[in-house]
Amino acid sequence: IKIMPLVTNSQFDSKKTHLFLQNPEAQQQAINELVQILQTHAYAGIQLDFEHILHIDKAAFTQFYQKLATTLH
């Protein structure tokens, strides 16, 4: 059985998600911590479930997702 943790945005809060997506340092910290968790527990991967993302954050979310994917591969 492969285990893949589910990662969500904080209570699907649009404002907190916006702040996160506008903060490259916070994003890098999240990526670093996710990599550490994946390596420590030998998880097969992760699933992202970010909801209620503001339309203005669409590109920023895509960039975060791509950076995370690149780091994990």
Coordinates of N, CA, C and O in Angstrom, one line a residue, residues 14-28 50 53-64:
S14 N -9.4 31.8 1.5 CA -8.9 32.5 0.4 C -7.9 33.6 0.7 O -6.9 33.8 0.0
K15 N -8.1 34.3 1.8 CA -7.2 35.4 2.2 C -5.8 34.8 2.7 O -4.8 35.3 2.2
K16 N -5.9 33.8 3.5 CA -4.6 33.1 3.9 C -3.9 32.5 2.7 O -2.6 32.6 2.6
T17 N -4.6 31.9 1.8 CA -4.0 31.4 0.6 C -3.4 32.5 -0.3 O -2.3 32.3 -0.8
H18 N -4.1 33.6 -0.4 CA -3.6 34.7 -1.2 C -2.2 35.2 -0.6 O -1.3 35.4 -1.3
L19 N -2.2 35.3 0.7 CA -1.0 35.8 1.4 C 0.2 34.8 1.1 O 1.3 35.2 0.9
F20 N -0.1 33.5 1.2 CA 0.9 32.5 1.0 C 1.4 32.5 -0.4 O 2.6 32.4 -0.7
L21 N 0.5 32.6 -1.4 CA 0.9 32.6 -2.8 C 1.6 33.9 -3.2 O 2.3 33.9 -4.2
Q22 N 1.5 34.9 -2.4 CA 2.3 36.2 -2.7 C 3.6 36.2 -1.9 O 4.3 37.2 -2.0
N23 N 3.9 35.2 -1.2 CA 5.1 35.1 -0.4 C 6.1 34.0 -0.8 O 5.9 32.9 -0.4
P24 N 7.1 34.3 -1.7 CA 8.0 33.3 -2.1 C 8.7 32.6 -1.0 O 9.0 31.4 -1.1
E25 N 9.1 33.3 0.0 CA 9.8 32.6 1.2 C 8.9 31.6 1.9 O 9.4 30.5 2.2
A26 N 7.6 31.9 2.1 CA 6.7 31.0 2.7 C 6.5 29.8 1.8 O 6.4 28.6 2.3
Q27 N 6.4 30.0 0.5 CA 6.3 28.9 -0.4 C 7.5 28.0 -0.4 O 7.4 26.7 -0.4
Q28 N 8.7 28.5 -0.4 CA 9.9 27.7 -0.4 C 10.0 27.0 0.9 O 10.4 25.8 0.9
F50 N -6.1 22.4 -2.8 CA -6.3 23.8 -2.5 C -7.6 24.3 -3.1 O -7.9 24.1 -4.3
I53 N -9.5 29.3 -4.2 CA -8.4 30.2 -4.7 C -9.0 31.4 -5.4 O -9.8 31.2 -6.3
L54 N -8.5 32.6 -5.1 CA -9.0 33.7 -5.8 C -8.5 33.7 -7.2 O -7.4 33.2 -7.5
H55 N -9.4 34.3 -8.1 CA -9.0 34.3 -9.5 C -7.7 35.0 -9.8 O -6.9 34.6 -10.6
I56 N -7.4 36.0 -9.0 CA -6.1 36.8 -9.2 C -4.9 35.9 -8.8 O -3.8 36.3 -9.1
D57 N -5.1 34.8 -8.1 CA -4.0 34.0 -7.6 C -3.8 32.8 -8.5 O -3.0 31.9 -8.2
K58 N -4.5 32.7 -9.6 CA -4.5 31.5 -10.5 C -3.0 31.3 -11.0 O -2.5 30.2 -10.8
A59 N -2.4 32.3 -11.5 CA -1.0 32.2 -12.0 C 0.0 31.8 -10.9 O 0.9 31.0 -11.0
A60 N -0.2 32.5 -9.7 CA 0.7 32.2 -8.6 C 0.5 30.8 -8.1 O 1.5 30.1 -7.7
F61 N -0.7 30.3 -8.1 CA -0.9 28.9 -7.7 C -0.2 27.9 -8.6 O 0.4 27.0 -8.3
T62 N -0.4 28.2 -9.9 CA 0.2 27.4 -11.0 C 1.7 27.4 -10.8 O 2.4 26.3 -10.9
Q63 N 2.3 28.5 -10.5 CA 3.8 28.6 -10.3 C 4.2 27.8 -9.1 O 5.2 27.1 -9.1
F64 N 3.5 27.9 -8.0 CA 3.8 27.2 -6.8 C 3.7 25.7 -7.1 O 4.6 24.9 -6.7

